[in-house]
Amino acid sequence: MSDKDVIGFIGVGYMGHGMAHNIMKGGYPLVIKGNKNRVPVDDLVNSGARESQDLADLVAQCDVIHMCLSNSPQVENIIFGAGGILENAKKGLIVIDCTTADPTSTTGIADAMAEKGMHFVDAPLGRTPKEAAEGTLDAMIGASDALFERIKPIIQCWSGNIIHVGPLGAG
């Protein structure tokens, strides 16, 4: 049994697939949300990840959840939608959003999560799927100092250049 946080991952596409692999290489238990493209999902499961039954199942198992999605409306759906994170998460959950997102949306999500005792981090990425697979992405982290220190060991699994750019919304 690992004493490390259980990490969830939503969005195991071009960037997320490599990031998720590197999280497992870092020794973290990983739970993923499947998607229509079964190739990266099956690859991660065959490498030791667990696939959740649904979003509520993933949220129930995880201490920290990464999201690597296409846009803010997708993030909002995962957070606020029926069966989503806000509806199912426990106090203390940390969500690290690696989506290139709208800052207004990011701060609104963070406020809603904070009301329920959860934490939201904006962590947009730089570089390509090649660097995601190599674990050398650039990460611009928007979070409080304490939260940044808490998540830094996880981010070091997939980023070779971590920049704490300031509080939430600065990423």
PDB file of C-alpha atoms in Angstrom:
ATOM      1  CA  MET A   1       0.000   0.000   0.000  1.00  0.00           C
ATOM      2  CA  SER A   2       1.377   3.386  -1.006  1.00  0.00           C
ATOM      3  CA  ASP A   3       1.542   6.289   1.411  1.00  0.00           C
ATOM      4  CA  LYS A   4       1.446   8.674  -1.562  1.00  0.00           C
ATOM      5  CA  ASP A   5      -1.625  10.583  -2.673  1.00  0.00           C
ATOM      6  CA  VAL A   6      -3.946   8.788  -5.062  1.00  0.00           C
ATOM      7  CA  ILE A   7      -3.929  10.840  -8.256  1.00  0.00           C
ATOM      8  CA  GLY A   8      -6.835  11.089 -10.663  1.00  0.00           C
ATOM      9  CA  PHE A   9      -6.435  12.105 -14.283  1.00  0.00           C
ATOM     10  CA  ILE A  10      -9.137  13.450 -16.586  1.00  0.00           C
ATOM     11  CA  GLY A  11      -8.057  14.025 -20.184  1.00  0.00           C
ATOM     12  CA  VAL A  12      -5.543  11.353 -21.173  1.00  0.00           C
ATOM     13  CA  GLY A  13      -5.137  12.635 -24.726  1.00  0.00           C
ATOM     14  CA  TYR A  14      -2.001  13.889 -26.489  1.00  0.00           C
ATOM     15  CA  MET A  15      -0.570  15.698 -23.465  1.00  0.00           C
ATOM     16  CA  GLY A  16      -2.362  13.933 -20.629  1.00  0.00           C
ATOM     17  CA  HIS A  17      -1.295  10.434 -21.652  1.00  0.00           C
ATOM     18  CA  GLY A  18       2.405  11.174 -21.172  1.00  0.00           C
ATOM     19  CA  MET A  19       1.762  13.159 -18.004  1.00  0.00           C
ATOM     20  CA  ALA A  20      -0.256  10.297 -16.524  1.00  0.00           C
ATOM     21  CA  HIS A  21       2.486   7.779 -17.353  1.00  0.00           C
ATOM     22  CA  ASN A  22       5.043   9.957 -15.594  1.00  0.00           C
ATOM     23  CA  ILE A  23       2.847  10.274 -12.513  1.00  0.00           C
ATOM     24  CA  MET A  24       2.841   6.469 -12.259  1.00  0.00           C
ATOM     25  CA  LYS A  25       6.620   6.388 -12.817  1.00  0.00           C
ATOM     26  CA  GLY A  26       6.841   8.751  -9.850  1.00  0.00           C
ATOM     27  CA  GLY A  27       5.269   6.055  -7.690  1.00  0.00           C
ATOM     28  CA  TYR A  28       1.789   7.524  -7.384  1.00  0.00           C
ATOM     29  CA  PRO A  29      -1.309   5.326  -7.640  1.00  0.00           C
ATOM     30  CA  LEU A  30      -3.313   6.570 -10.651  1.00  0.00           C
ATOM     31  CA  VAL A  31      -7.028   6.467 -11.444  1.00  0.00           C
ATOM     32  CA  ILE A  32      -8.085   7.653 -14.907  1.00  0.00           C
ATOM     33  CA  LYS A  33     -11.353   8.633 -16.523  1.00  0.00           C
ATOM     34  CA  GLY A  34     -11.716   6.747 -19.780  1.00  0.00           C
ATOM     35  CA  ASN A  35     -12.706   8.339 -23.046  1.00  0.00           C
ATOM     36  CA  LYS A  36     -13.744   7.332 -26.569  1.00  0.00           C
ATOM     37  CA  ASN A  37     -10.154   6.850 -27.718  1.00  0.00           C
ATOM     38  CA  ARG A  38      -9.343   3.592 -25.960  1.00  0.00           C
ATOM     39  CA  VAL A  39      -5.677   3.426 -27.050  1.00  0.00           C
ATOM     40  CA  PRO A  40      -4.240   5.739 -24.340  1.00  0.00           C
ATOM     41  CA  VAL A  41      -6.712   4.444 -21.749  1.00  0.00           C
ATOM     42  CA  ASP A  42      -5.823   0.802 -22.399  1.00  0.00           C
ATOM     43  CA  ASP A  43      -2.110   1.645 -22.424  1.00  0.00           C
ATOM     44  CA  LEU A  44      -2.345   3.321 -19.015  1.00  0.00           C
ATOM     45  CA  VAL A  45      -4.459   0.505 -17.545  1.00  0.00           C
ATOM     46  CA  ASN A  46      -1.968  -2.063 -18.862  1.00  0.00           C
ATOM     47  CA  SER A  47       0.783  -0.033 -17.152  1.00  0.00           C
ATOM     48  CA  GLY A  48      -0.962  -0.108 -13.774  1.00  0.00           C
ATOM     49  CA  ALA A  49      -3.578   2.646 -13.743  1.00  0.00           C
ATOM     50  CA  ARG A  50      -7.129   1.933 -12.648  1.00  0.00           C
ATOM     51  CA  GLU A  51      -9.976   3.106 -14.875  1.00  0.00           C
ATOM     52  CA  SER A  52     -12.882   4.630 -12.969  1.00  0.00           C
ATOM     53  CA  GLN A  53     -16.453   3.543 -13.615  1.00  0.00           C
ATOM     54  CA  ASP A  54     -17.512   7.184 -13.899  1.00  0.00           C
ATOM     55  CA  LEU A  55     -16.524  10.629 -12.675  1.00  0.00           C
ATOM     56  CA  ALA A  56     -18.062  10.116  -9.215  1.00  0.00           C
ATOM     57  CA  ASP A  57     -16.049   6.901  -8.806  1.00  0.00           C
ATOM     58  CA  LEU A  58     -12.821   8.694  -9.760  1.00  0.00           C
ATOM     59  CA  VAL A  59     -13.498  11.573  -7.368  1.00  0.00           C
ATOM     60  CA  ALA A  60     -14.247   9.188  -4.494  1.00  0.00           C
ATOM     61  CA  GLN A  61     -10.860   7.472  -4.866  1.00  0.00           C
ATOM     62  CA  CYS A  62      -8.565  10.476  -5.310  1.00  0.00           C
ATOM     63  CA  ASP A  63      -6.717  13.024  -3.178  1.00  0.00           C
ATOM     64  CA  VAL A  64      -5.490  15.083  -6.140  1.00  0.00           C
ATOM     65  CA  ILE A  65      -7.040  15.259  -9.617  1.00  0.00           C
ATOM     66  CA  HIS A  66      -5.311  16.518 -12.761  1.00  0.00           C
ATOM     67  CA  MET A  67      -7.366  17.813 -15.674  1.00  0.00           C
ATOM     68  CA  CYS A  68      -5.866  18.282 -19.117  1.00  0.00           C
ATOM     69  CA  LEU A  69      -8.796  19.326 -21.290  1.00  0.00           C
ATOM     70  CA  SER A  70      -9.342  21.470 -24.374  1.00  0.00           C
ATOM     71  CA  ASN A  71     -11.133  24.491 -22.913  1.00  0.00           C
ATOM     72  CA  SER A  72     -12.887  26.111 -19.961  1.00  0.00           C
ATOM     73  CA  PRO A  73     -16.423  24.887 -20.839  1.00  0.00           C
ATOM     74  CA  GLN A  74     -15.149  21.289 -20.585  1.00  0.00           C
ATOM     75  CA  VAL A  75     -13.562  22.064 -17.211  1.00  0.00           C
ATOM     76  CA  GLU A  76     -16.767  23.718 -15.981  1.00  0.00           C
ATOM     77  CA  ASN A  77     -18.779  20.658 -17.013  1.00  0.00           C
ATOM     78  CA  ILE A  78     -16.462  18.335 -15.066  1.00  0.00           C
ATOM     79  CA  ILE A  79     -16.597  20.587 -11.992  1.00  0.00           C
ATOM     80  CA  PHE A  80     -20.234  21.748 -11.975  1.00  0.00           C
ATOM     81  CA  GLY A  81     -22.057  19.134 -14.089  1.00  0.00           C
ATOM     82  CA  ALA A  82     -24.320  16.383 -12.785  1.00  0.00           C
ATOM     83  CA  GLY A  83     -22.169  13.740 -11.117  1.00  0.00           C
ATOM     84  CA  GLY A  84     -19.217  16.129 -11.235  1.00  0.00           C
ATOM     85  CA  ILE A  85     -16.453  17.043  -8.863  1.00  0.00           C
ATOM     86  CA  LEU A  86     -18.318  19.650  -6.809  1.00  0.00           C
ATOM     87  CA  GLU A  87     -21.194  17.241  -6.237  1.00  0.00           C
ATOM     88  CA  ASN A  88     -19.028  14.281  -5.219  1.00  0.00           C
ATOM     89  CA  ALA A  89     -15.707  15.455  -3.808  1.00  0.00           C
ATOM     90  CA  LYS A  90     -14.588  15.385  -0.221  1.00  0.00           C
ATOM     91  CA  LYS A  91     -13.166  18.319   1.690  1.00  0.00           C
ATOM     92  CA  GLY A  92      -9.435  18.768   1.025  1.00  0.00           C
ATOM     93  CA  LEU A  93      -9.489  17.571  -2.595  1.00  0.00           C
ATOM     94  CA  ILE A  94      -6.972  19.352  -4.832  1.00  0.00           C
ATOM     95  CA  VAL A  95      -7.708  19.826  -8.540  1.00  0.00           C
ATOM     96  CA  ILE A  96      -4.790  20.788 -10.795  1.00  0.00           C
ATOM     97  CA  ASP A  97      -6.113  22.206 -14.062  1.00  0.00           C
ATOM     98  CA  CYS A  98      -3.606  22.015 -16.919  1.00  0.00           C
ATOM     99  CA  THR A  99      -6.121  23.291 -19.466  1.00  0.00           C
ATOM    100  CA  THR A 100      -5.400  26.537 -21.287  1.00  0.00           C
ATOM    101  CA  ALA A 101      -8.342  28.209 -19.598  1.00  0.00           C
ATOM    102  CA  ASP A 102     -10.208  31.489 -19.279  1.00  0.00           C
ATOM    103  CA  PRO A 103      -8.947  33.203 -16.089  1.00  0.00           C
ATOM    104  CA  THR A 104     -12.463  34.376 -15.164  1.00  0.00           C
ATOM    105  CA  SER A 105     -13.700  30.793 -15.328  1.00  0.00           C
ATOM    106  CA  THR A 106     -10.697  29.618 -13.311  1.00  0.00           C
ATOM    107  CA  THR A 107     -11.340  32.040 -10.450  1.00  0.00           C
ATOM    108  CA  GLY A 108     -15.069  31.234 -10.435  1.00  0.00           C
ATOM    109  CA  ILE A 109     -14.349  27.513 -10.179  1.00  0.00           C
ATOM    110  CA  ALA A 110     -11.792  28.106  -7.440  1.00  0.00           C
ATOM    111  CA  ASP A 111     -14.272  30.174  -5.417  1.00  0.00           C
ATOM    112  CA  ALA A 112     -16.975  27.499  -5.693  1.00  0.00           C
ATOM    113  CA  MET A 113     -14.536  24.773  -4.673  1.00  0.00           C
ATOM    114  CA  ALA A 114     -13.159  26.816  -1.756  1.00  0.00           C
ATOM    115  CA  GLU A 115     -16.699  27.159  -0.372  1.00  0.00           C
ATOM    116  CA  LYS A 116     -16.718  23.358  -0.073  1.00  0.00           C
ATOM    117  CA  GLY A 117     -13.221  23.113   1.423  1.00  0.00           C
ATOM    118  CA  MET A 118     -11.481  22.077  -1.805  1.00  0.00           C
ATOM    119  CA  HIS A 119      -8.537  23.599  -3.677  1.00  0.00           C
ATOM    120  CA  PHE A 120      -8.130  24.538  -7.341  1.00  0.00           C
ATOM    121  CA  VAL A 121      -4.768  25.191  -9.029  1.00  0.00           C
ATOM    122  CA  ASP A 122      -4.241  26.626 -12.488  1.00  0.00           C
ATOM    123  CA  ALA A 123      -1.269  25.000 -14.173  1.00  0.00           C
ATOM    124  CA  PRO A 124      -1.148  25.635 -17.921  1.00  0.00           C
ATOM    125  CA  LEU A 125       1.504  23.795 -19.891  1.00  0.00           C
ATOM    126  CA  GLY A 126       4.208  24.673 -22.352  1.00  0.00           C
ATOM    127  CA  ARG A 127       5.824  22.386 -24.940  1.00  0.00           C
ATOM    128  CA  THR A 128       4.537  19.337 -26.830  1.00  0.00           C
ATOM    129  CA  PRO A 129       3.339  15.733 -26.401  1.00  0.00           C
ATOM    130  CA  LYS A 130       6.980  14.636 -26.851  1.00  0.00           C
ATOM    131  CA  GLU A 131       7.976  16.517 -23.693  1.00  0.00           C
ATOM    132  CA  ALA A 132       4.842  15.269 -21.927  1.00  0.00           C
ATOM    133  CA  ALA A 133       6.054  11.712 -22.546  1.00  0.00           C
ATOM    134  CA  GLU A 134       9.586  12.640 -21.422  1.00  0.00           C
ATOM    135  CA  GLY A 135       8.356  14.388 -18.260  1.00  0.00           C
ATOM    136  CA  THR A 136       9.930  17.695 -19.275  1.00  0.00           C
ATOM    137  CA  LEU A 137       6.930  19.980 -19.800  1.00  0.00           C
ATOM    138  CA  ASP A 138       6.939  23.599 -18.684  1.00  0.00           C
ATOM    139  CA  ALA A 139       4.366  24.320 -15.958  1.00  0.00           C
ATOM    140  CA  MET A 140       3.207  27.780 -14.900  1.00  0.00           C
ATOM    141  CA  ILE A 141       1.551  27.297 -11.515  1.00  0.00           C
ATOM    142  CA  GLY A 142      -1.025  29.654 -10.026  1.00  0.00           C
ATOM    143  CA  ALA A 143      -1.559  28.721  -6.369  1.00  0.00           C
ATOM    144  CA  SER A 144      -0.879  29.902  -2.836  1.00  0.00           C
ATOM    145  CA  ASP A 145       2.652  29.299  -1.572  1.00  0.00           C
ATOM    146  CA  ALA A 146       1.495  26.513   0.765  1.00  0.00           C
ATOM    147  CA  LEU A 147      -0.548  24.752  -1.912  1.00  0.00           C
ATOM    148  CA  PHE A 148       2.314  25.074  -4.397  1.00  0.00           C
ATOM    149  CA  GLU A 149       4.691  23.340  -1.978  1.00  0.00           C
ATOM    150  CA  ARG A 150       2.086  20.620  -1.352  1.00  0.00           C
ATOM    151  CA  ILE A 151       1.672  19.749  -5.054  1.00  0.00           C
ATOM    152  CA  LYS A 152       5.213  20.383  -6.302  1.00  0.00           C
ATOM    153  CA  PRO A 153       6.408  16.755  -5.848  1.00  0.00           C
ATOM    154  CA  ILE A 154       3.524  15.562  -8.033  1.00  0.00           C
ATOM    155  CA  ILE A 155       4.148  18.154 -10.736  1.00  0.00           C
ATOM    156  CA  GLN A 156       7.856  17.253 -10.757  1.00  0.00           C
ATOM    157  CA  CYS A 157       6.816  13.870 -12.187  1.00  0.00           C
ATOM    158  CA  TRP A 158       5.804  15.458 -15.481  1.00  0.00           C
ATOM    159  CA  SER A 159       7.492  18.875 -15.560  1.00  0.00           C
ATOM    160  CA  GLY A 160      11.142  19.738 -15.990  1.00  0.00           C
ATOM    161  CA  ASN A 161      10.538  23.464 -15.565  1.00  0.00           C
ATOM    162  CA  ILE A 162       8.107  24.478 -12.814  1.00  0.00           C
ATOM    163  CA  ILE A 163       7.432  28.174 -12.359  1.00  0.00           C
ATOM    164  CA  HIS A 164       5.275  29.379  -9.465  1.00  0.00           C
ATOM    165  CA  VAL A 165       3.931  32.493 -11.164  1.00  0.00           C
ATOM    166  CA  GLY A 166       1.799  33.661  -8.244  1.00  0.00           C
ATOM    167  CA  PRO A 167      -1.625  33.068  -6.722  1.00  0.00           C
ATOM    168  CA  LEU A 168      -4.526  31.319  -8.405  1.00  0.00           C
ATOM    169  CA  GLY A 169      -5.344  32.946 -11.721  1.00  0.00           C
ATOM    170  CA  ALA A 170      -1.750  33.955 -12.424  1.00  0.00           C
ATOM    171  CA  GLY A 171      -1.021  30.720 -14.275  1.00  0.00           C
TER     172      GLY A 171
END
